[in-house]
Amino acid sequence: MRTPEQTDALVPPSDRSAQRFPRLSGAQLAIAERFAITEPKVFQPGEVLYKPGDLNVPSWFLLSGSIENFGRDGLDQETIIQHLEAGQFTGELNQLGDHPCLAGSRAGPDGAIAFPLQAAQLLALVVGSAELGEMIMRAFILRRVNLLERGLGPVILARPGSADLLRIQGFLTRNTYPHLVLDYASERGRELLDVLKLPDSDLPLLVCPCGQMLKRPSNEELGAWLGITPTLQADHVYDVAVVGSGPAGLATAVYAASEGLSVLVVDGLVLGGQAGASARIENYLGFPTGISGRALTGRALSQAQKFGSQVAIPLAARGLHCDGPDADTIKVTMSDGTTVEARSVVIASGARYKRPDIENLKTFEGDCVHYWASPVEAKSCADQHVALVGAGNSAGQAVAFLAPQVKRLTMIVRGEGLEASMSRYLIDRIRSFDNVDIRVRSEITTLHTGAGGGLDGIAIRNRQTGAIDELAARYVFMFIGAEPNTEWLQGAVALDNKGYVLTGLSRADGSAAPLSLQTSVPRVFAIGDVRSGSTKRLAYAVGEGAAVVSQIHALLARPHNPGLRLGLFAQTGPQFLQA
């Protein structure tokens, strides 16, 4: 029989604290210090280095003394995260850009001496030293995960399961922003409402650690207020502007930025596109046990930021303008009224699931009807009867994710079965669930409204016999076909008869376009699901995102174009690594 001490010794540590807060050797600390542009600073005992919410905060590398990392939530509760000693460093992913920091730091009881690396120097170090870059990036990612697990950030006070709560939760979760949800009817929730002297009609309420609050915030307000959406410089000209943050757009950001191009990625919704909402992707090369879409796109975002890409979410493109075939730049008008100017534009806005023609469908969207299946939606429909419409791989992945969590799941398929449109491994998995039934040659005709305004059941029609059947489903997930996100283009580039962007078009003089991913407008490219004729698979989207970078290089390297600006590493890195 094992003693408690022996048992603990056999269990590997789960918090990965040694990787989350690594200690640099003297030689590694010396390399990092070469990237600093200011002298080390002396902090008195208890002196605050920075607070949660501060902007342009450097990462501090501790030479002597100690530093205490702390977090704060919207209930004004402070949590000590970690005590740092000489050789360790502060910061997390937001220190790589111009976003507000999510945690704070102050000097320990014996004070501290540390040198700062601002975002530019920190990125140069991460790219310039493979060893330190791996150590720092892993630490920053694990620190963000820890903040997410602890819920150190704003508090969302809301009615459980409400459409606005699901939207806000989905937005913050998909953008990896720490937060805590509090039921307004709980004792603590009622106390908070009483203190704030606010009525229930103001819910959902977002209470920030700084004490400020937002009533019924939109995603755009959340992005601006929490610093998720950066402030863009109006006079800056990017080498590449990418519209869409799905796998295709993120691949372009990673490969373009790593090769020295300045990159901006914008997306009007959330990080990751449709792929980011996939519960588990199992047929993507290199992940034999599968990976969630959120984890995959989150890692891609970290890679893009590592190389200096700027990502603005939620910031939607509203139009595209070119001054003529010989113009050196393209202008993209944004949803906030600003204009982004770039030497090339990559359209990676993807596609969205179609909305079936059901009379009162919009009434239930975001509450009882969903177009993706993430843990946020799954929690709201746990132990319920749900219906899922669709027969593609995305539908199959959603079924595999939802089935273990719901009481009953009914698949509604227009065709003869799953074999024509779904991967075999997903079909086999679906058939292994005893709480899943499949209705083929069927479609939803009616959504019934219950006494409280929620979904009280659905009517489905057999397309072959016309027979109507009633199901007591309380939630519906839609995965039926796709249509391109191209309305924002407003006729600026050539589209096919289904609205997808045409590429590799023949020129007016009959000569073939030399760049296969270029649209009808010079300097504008299209990749991924939004491109006409593309293969709608994750690996193809990533491949096109990488391939378009070589075509952008070919375009920008032509004699009449300005020379390419050097990237961060090319500007500042190598000389600091010289012995």
GROMACS .gro file of C-alpha atoms in nm, residues 164-469:
model
  306
  164ASP     CA    1  -2.664   3.736  -2.531
  165LEU     CA    2  -2.467   3.538  -2.272
  166LEU     CA    3  -2.391   3.264  -2.525
  167ARG     CA    4  -2.279   3.528  -2.776
  168ILE     CA    5  -2.053   3.708  -2.528
  169GLN     CA    6  -1.913   3.384  -2.390
  170GLY     CA    7  -1.849   3.255  -2.740
  171PHE     CA    8  -1.675   3.576  -2.844
  172LEU     CA    9  -1.446   3.587  -2.540
  173THR     CA   10  -1.376   3.213  -2.543
  174ARG     CA   11  -1.296   3.197  -2.915
  175ASN     CA   12  -1.064   3.499  -2.871
  176THR     CA   13  -0.898   3.334  -2.566
  177TYR     CA   14  -0.994   3.616  -2.329
  178PRO     CA   15  -1.021   3.518  -1.959
  179HIS     CA   16  -1.358   3.583  -1.794
  180LEU     CA   17  -1.598   3.456  -1.529
  181VAL     CA   18  -1.973   3.399  -1.565
  182LEU     CA   19  -2.198   3.473  -1.267
  183ASP     CA   20  -2.568   3.377  -1.252
  184TYR     CA   21  -2.764   3.694  -1.179
  185ALA     CA   22  -3.006   3.492  -0.963
  186SER     CA   23  -2.732   3.359  -0.736
  187GLU     CA   24  -2.674   3.518  -0.396
  188ARG     CA   25  -2.352   3.684  -0.515
  189GLY     CA   26  -2.521   3.793  -0.838
  190ARG     CA   27  -2.812   3.961  -0.658
  191GLU     CA   28  -2.568   4.133  -0.421
  192LEU     CA   29  -2.371   4.270  -0.715
  193LEU     CA   30  -2.687   4.399  -0.888
  194ASP     CA   31  -2.798   4.565  -0.563
  195VAL     CA   32  -2.458   4.733  -0.516
  196LEU     CA   33  -2.462   4.857  -0.875
  197LYS     CA   34  -2.828   4.967  -0.838
  198LEU     CA   35  -2.916   4.826  -1.179
  199PRO     CA   36  -3.236   4.655  -1.298
  200ASP     CA   37  -3.246   4.306  -1.448
  201SER     CA   38  -3.322   4.466  -1.785
  202ASP     CA   39  -2.960   4.583  -1.808
  203LEU     CA   40  -2.837   4.223  -1.829
  204PRO     CA   41  -2.604   4.088  -1.944
  205LEU     CA   42  -2.359   4.309  -1.763
  206LEU     CA   43  -1.983   4.301  -1.809
  207VAL     CA   44  -1.793   4.420  -1.501
  208CYS     CA   45  -1.422   4.481  -1.560
  209PRO     CA   46  -1.144   4.452  -1.298
  210CYS     CA   47  -1.096   4.828  -1.323
  211GLY     CA   48  -1.453   4.877  -1.198
  212GLN     CA   49  -1.601   4.994  -1.527
  213MET     CA   50  -1.903   4.814  -1.669
  214LEU     CA   51  -2.082   4.759  -1.999
  215LYS     CA   52  -2.456   4.700  -2.029
  216ARG     CA   53  -2.566   4.453  -2.296
  217PRO     CA   54  -2.240   4.500  -2.491
  218SER     CA   55  -2.207   4.414  -2.858
  219ASN     CA   56  -1.904   4.218  -2.979
  220GLU     CA   57  -1.761   4.538  -3.124
  221GLU     CA   58  -1.793   4.713  -2.788
  222LEU     CA   59  -1.630   4.416  -2.615
  223GLY     CA   60  -1.341   4.418  -2.859
  224ALA     CA   61  -1.277   4.790  -2.822
  225TRP     CA   62  -1.329   4.812  -2.446
  226LEU     CA   63  -1.119   4.507  -2.354
  227GLY     CA   64  -0.841   4.590  -2.599
  228ILE     CA   65  -0.896   4.282  -2.814
  229THR     CA   66  -0.928   4.511  -3.115
  230PRO     CA   67  -0.610   4.719  -3.155
  231THR     CA   68  -0.612   5.080  -3.271
  232LEU     CA   69  -0.489   5.086  -3.630
  233GLN     CA   70  -0.259   5.361  -3.757
  234ALA     CA   71  -0.440   5.548  -4.033
  235ASP     CA   72  -0.121   5.639  -4.222
  236HIS     CA   73   0.039   5.292  -4.210
  237VAL     CA   74   0.072   5.093  -4.534
  238TYR     CA   75   0.089   4.717  -4.482
  239ASP     CA   76   0.255   4.475  -4.719
  240VAL     CA   77  -0.036   4.231  -4.676
  241ALA     CA   78  -0.389   4.285  -4.546
  242VAL     CA   79  -0.571   3.957  -4.484
  243VAL     CA   80  -0.951   3.957  -4.456
  244GLY     CA   81  -1.052   3.653  -4.251
  245SER     CA   82  -0.890   3.477  -3.955
  246GLY     CA   83  -0.969   3.116  -4.047
  247PRO     CA   84  -0.692   2.862  -4.114
  248ALA     CA   85  -0.625   3.003  -4.463
  249GLY     CA   86  -0.589   3.363  -4.342
  250LEU     CA   87  -0.381   3.266  -4.040
  251ALA     CA   88  -0.150   3.054  -4.258
  252THR     CA   89  -0.090   3.358  -4.479
  253ALA     CA   90  -0.018   3.569  -4.171
  254VAL     CA   91   0.235   3.319  -4.035
  255TYR     CA   92   0.425   3.264  -4.361
  256ALA     CA   93   0.416   3.625  -4.478
  257ALA     CA   94   0.524   3.771  -4.143
  258SER     CA   95   0.798   3.509  -4.098
  259GLU     CA   96   0.942   3.621  -4.433
  260GLY     CA   97   0.961   3.987  -4.332
  261LEU     CA   98   0.632   4.126  -4.464
  262SER     CA   99   0.417   4.352  -4.247
  263VAL     CA  100   0.080   4.182  -4.203
  264LEU     CA  101  -0.263   4.285  -4.078
  265VAL     CA  102  -0.542   4.029  -4.025
  266VAL     CA  103  -0.901   4.149  -3.976
  267ASP     CA  104  -1.215   3.950  -3.901
  268GLY     CA  105  -1.562   4.077  -3.824
  269LEU     CA  106  -1.662   3.784  -3.600
  270VAL     CA  107  -1.423   3.568  -3.398
  271LEU     CA  108  -1.089   3.400  -3.439
  272GLY     CA  109  -1.073   3.083  -3.645
  273GLY     CA  110  -1.375   3.097  -3.873
  274GLN     CA  111  -1.580   2.778  -3.906
  275ALA     CA  112  -1.277   2.563  -3.827
  276GLY     CA  113  -1.234   2.744  -3.496
  277ALA     CA  114  -1.577   2.622  -3.387
  278SER     CA  115  -1.503   2.254  -3.460
  279ALA     CA  116  -1.507   2.048  -3.141
  280ARG     CA  117  -1.244   1.804  -3.270
  281ILE     CA  118  -1.052   1.777  -3.598
  282GLU     CA  119  -0.904   1.429  -3.643
  283ASN     CA  120  -0.801   1.412  -4.008
  284TYR     CA  121  -0.547   1.698  -4.012
  285LEU     CA  122  -0.188   1.593  -4.068
  286GLY     CA  123   0.027   1.574  -3.756
  287PHE     CA  124  -0.250   1.535  -3.496
  288PRO     CA  125  -0.322   1.161  -3.467
  289THR     CA  126  -0.532   1.205  -3.154
  290GLY     CA  127  -0.715   1.505  -3.297
  291ILE     CA  128  -0.723   1.869  -3.192
  292SER     CA  129  -1.004   2.113  -3.129
  293GLY     CA  130  -1.053   2.390  -3.381
  294ARG     CA  131  -1.009   2.647  -3.107
  295ALA     CA  132  -0.673   2.500  -3.003
  296LEU     CA  133  -0.551   2.475  -3.362
  297THR     CA  134  -0.642   2.831  -3.459
  298GLY     CA  135  -0.524   2.962  -3.120
  299ARG     CA  136  -0.180   2.812  -3.185
  300ALA     CA  137  -0.178   2.961  -3.533
  301LEU     CA  138  -0.262   3.302  -3.387
  302SER     CA  139   0.029   3.273  -3.143
  303GLN     CA  140   0.259   3.187  -3.435
  304ALA     CA  141   0.139   3.485  -3.635
  305GLN     CA  142   0.190   3.718  -3.338
  306LYS     CA  143   0.534   3.570  -3.275
  307PHE     CA  144   0.646   3.690  -3.618
  308GLY     CA  145   0.487   4.033  -3.574
  309SER     CA  146   0.147   4.002  -3.746
  310GLN     CA  147  -0.120   4.241  -3.619
  311VAL     CA  148  -0.464   4.088  -3.567
  312ALA     CA  149  -0.780   4.302  -3.533
  313ILE     CA  150  -1.102   4.128  -3.417
  314PRO     CA  151  -1.391   4.207  -3.446
  315LEU     CA  152  -1.322   4.446  -3.730
  316ALA     CA  153  -1.514   4.367  -4.047
  317ALA     CA  154  -1.419   4.461  -4.402
  318ARG     CA  155  -1.696   4.656  -4.574
  319GLY     CA  156  -1.547   4.736  -4.913
  320LEU     CA  157  -1.248   4.711  -5.145
  321HIS     CA  158  -1.115   4.995  -5.360
  322CYS     CA  159  -0.839   5.012  -5.619
  323ASP     CA  160  -0.736   5.336  -5.793
  324GLY     CA  161  -0.651   5.149  -6.113
  325PRO     CA  162  -0.442   4.862  -6.253
  326ASP     CA  163  -0.117   5.054  -6.196
  327ALA     CA  164  -0.194   5.157  -5.838
  328ASP     CA  165   0.065   5.060  -5.581
  329THR     CA  166  -0.186   4.997  -5.302
  330ILE     CA  167  -0.536   4.865  -5.233
  331LYS     CA  168  -0.771   5.026  -4.983
  332VAL     CA  169  -1.006   4.828  -4.757
  333THR     CA  170  -1.283   5.015  -4.577
  334MET     CA  171  -1.364   4.880  -4.232
  335SER     CA  172  -1.678   4.856  -4.018
  336ASP     CA  173  -1.552   5.126  -3.778
  337GLY     CA  174  -1.518   5.378  -4.063
  338THR     CA  175  -1.141   5.355  -4.096
  339THR     CA  176  -0.955   5.267  -4.415
  340VAL     CA  177  -0.669   5.017  -4.429
  341GLU     CA  178  -0.412   5.059  -4.706
  342ALA     CA  179  -0.195   4.769  -4.821
  343ARG     CA  180   0.032   4.670  -5.108
  344SER     CA  181  -0.163   4.345  -5.141
  345VAL     CA  182  -0.493   4.209  -5.008
  346VAL     CA  183  -0.576   3.845  -4.944
  347ILE     CA  184  -0.946   3.757  -4.937
  348ALA     CA  185  -0.984   3.470  -4.690
  349SER     CA  186  -1.333   3.550  -4.563
  350GLY     CA  187  -1.449   3.190  -4.603
  351ALA     CA  188  -1.805   3.064  -4.613
  352ARG     CA  189  -2.092   3.032  -4.368
  353TYR     CA  190  -2.363   2.772  -4.322
  354LYS     CA  191  -2.688   2.841  -4.502
  355ARG     CA  192  -3.002   2.937  -4.316
  356PRO     CA  193  -3.297   2.720  -4.421
  357ASP     CA  194  -3.624   2.879  -4.521
  358ILE     CA  195  -3.813   2.838  -4.193
  359GLU     CA  196  -4.058   3.114  -4.105
  360ASN     CA  197  -3.955   3.191  -3.744
  361LEU     CA  198  -3.594   3.072  -3.759
  362LYS     CA  199  -3.442   3.411  -3.670
  363THR     CA  200  -3.643   3.420  -3.346
  364PHE     CA  201  -3.443   3.127  -3.208
  365GLU     CA  202  -3.096   3.199  -3.350
  366GLY     CA  203  -2.827   3.235  -3.088
  367ASP     CA  204  -3.058   3.092  -2.820
  368CYS     CA  205  -3.201   2.757  -2.931
  369VAL     CA  206  -3.068   2.745  -3.290
  370HIS     CA  207  -2.690   2.740  -3.346
  371TYR     CA  208  -2.456   2.718  -3.644
  372TRP     CA  209  -2.161   2.569  -3.454
  373ALA     CA  210  -2.116   2.340  -3.154
  374SER     CA  211  -1.862   2.462  -2.901
  375PRO     CA  212  -1.847   2.385  -2.526
  376VAL     CA  213  -2.048   2.703  -2.465
  377GLU     CA  214  -2.349   2.575  -2.663
  378ALA     CA  215  -2.301   2.217  -2.542
  379LYS     CA  216  -2.332   2.325  -2.179
  380SER     CA  217  -2.665   2.497  -2.245
  381CYS     CA  218  -2.823   2.186  -2.400
  382ALA     CA  219  -2.678   1.918  -2.170
  383ASP     CA  220  -2.919   1.629  -2.101
  384GLN     CA  221  -3.168   1.765  -2.356
  385HIS     CA  222  -3.308   1.629  -2.683
  386VAL     CA  223  -3.135   1.812  -2.969
  387ALA     CA  224  -3.168   1.798  -3.346
  388LEU     CA  225  -2.881   1.846  -3.588
  389VAL     CA  226  -2.928   1.920  -3.956
  390GLY     CA  227  -2.653   1.823  -4.200
  391ALA     CA  228  -2.448   1.535  -4.336
  392GLY     CA  229  -2.098   1.673  -4.398
  393ASN     CA  230  -1.782   1.635  -4.193
  394SER     CA  231  -1.858   1.942  -3.981
  395ALA     CA  232  -2.196   1.793  -3.893
  396GLY     CA  233  -2.030   1.462  -3.810
  397GLN     CA  234  -1.774   1.629  -3.583
  398ALA     CA  235  -2.054   1.814  -3.406
  399VAL     CA  236  -2.251   1.492  -3.350
  400ALA     CA  237  -1.943   1.317  -3.209
  401PHE     CA  238  -1.895   1.608  -2.969
  402LEU     CA  239  -2.257   1.658  -2.862
  403ALA     CA  240  -2.383   1.301  -2.836
  404PRO     CA  241  -2.201   1.213  -2.511
  405GLN     CA  242  -2.345   1.526  -2.346
  406VAL     CA  243  -2.711   1.523  -2.453
  407LYS     CA  244  -3.002   1.297  -2.376
  408ARG     CA  245  -3.098   1.232  -2.738
  409LEU     CA  246  -2.968   1.356  -3.073
  410THR     CA  247  -3.161   1.332  -3.397
  411MET     CA  248  -2.972   1.385  -3.722
  412ILE     CA  249  -3.184   1.526  -4.003
  413VAL     CA  250  -3.040   1.449  -4.347
  414ARG     CA  251  -3.191   1.564  -4.678
  415GLY     CA  252  -3.018   1.294  -4.881
  416GLU     CA  253  -3.015   0.916  -4.879
  417GLY     CA  254  -2.753   0.884  -4.606
  418LEU     CA  255  -2.411   0.992  -4.484
  419GLU     CA  256  -2.178   0.796  -4.710
  420ALA     CA  257  -2.175   1.045  -4.997
  421SER     CA  258  -2.060   1.343  -4.791
  422MET     CA  259  -1.898   1.229  -4.465
  423SER     CA  260  -1.566   1.061  -4.379
  424ARG     CA  261  -1.590   0.695  -4.286
  425TYR     CA  262  -1.435   0.740  -3.940
  426LEU     CA  263  -1.709   0.987  -3.847
  427ILE     CA  264  -1.985   0.762  -3.979
  428ASP     CA  265  -1.852   0.471  -3.774
  429ARG     CA  266  -1.832   0.686  -3.463
  430ILE     CA  267  -2.185   0.821  -3.503
  431ARG     CA  268  -2.325   0.469  -3.540
  432SER     CA  269  -2.156   0.368  -3.216
  433PHE     CA  270  -2.377   0.606  -3.013
  434ASP     CA  271  -2.699   0.448  -2.886
  435ASN     CA  272  -2.862   0.790  -2.829
  436VAL     CA  273  -2.828   0.905  -3.192
  437ASP     CA  274  -3.087   0.834  -3.460
  438ILE     CA  275  -3.068   0.942  -3.824
  439ARG     CA  276  -3.368   1.061  -4.026
  440VAL     CA  277  -3.279   1.050  -4.396
  441ARG     CA  278  -3.467   1.221  -4.680
  442SER     CA  279  -3.600   1.465  -4.421
  443GLU     CA  280  -3.609   1.838  -4.344
  444ILE     CA  281  -3.739   2.071  -4.073
  445THR     CA  282  -4.058   2.253  -4.165
  446THR     CA  283  -4.161   2.419  -3.837
  447LEU     CA  284  -4.009   2.541  -3.512
  448HIS     CA  285  -4.262   2.550  -3.227
  449THR     CA  286  -4.252   2.832  -2.973
  450GLY     CA  287  -4.301   2.738  -2.608
  451ALA     CA  288  -4.476   2.931  -2.333
  452GLY     CA  289  -4.151   3.096  -2.221
  453GLY     CA  290  -4.046   3.189  -2.573
  454GLY     CA  291  -3.798   2.903  -2.612
  455LEU     CA  292  -3.810   2.617  -2.859
  456ASP     CA  293  -4.083   2.365  -2.768
  457GLY     CA  294  -4.028   2.112  -3.046
  458ILE     CA  295  -3.990   2.082  -3.422
  459ALA     CA  296  -4.181   1.934  -3.712
  460ILE     CA  297  -3.989   1.736  -3.977
  461ARG     CA  298  -4.116   1.626  -4.314
  462ASN     CA  299  -4.017   1.314  -4.504
  463ARG     CA  300  -3.925   1.450  -4.848
  464GLN     CA  301  -4.018   1.123  -5.013
  465THR     CA  302  -4.358   1.049  -4.854
  466GLY     CA  303  -4.457   1.394  -4.729
  467ALA     CA  304  -4.531   1.256  -4.383
  468ILE     CA  305  -4.490   1.501  -4.092
  469ASP     CA  306  -4.338   1.391  -3.764
   0.00000   0.00000   0.00000
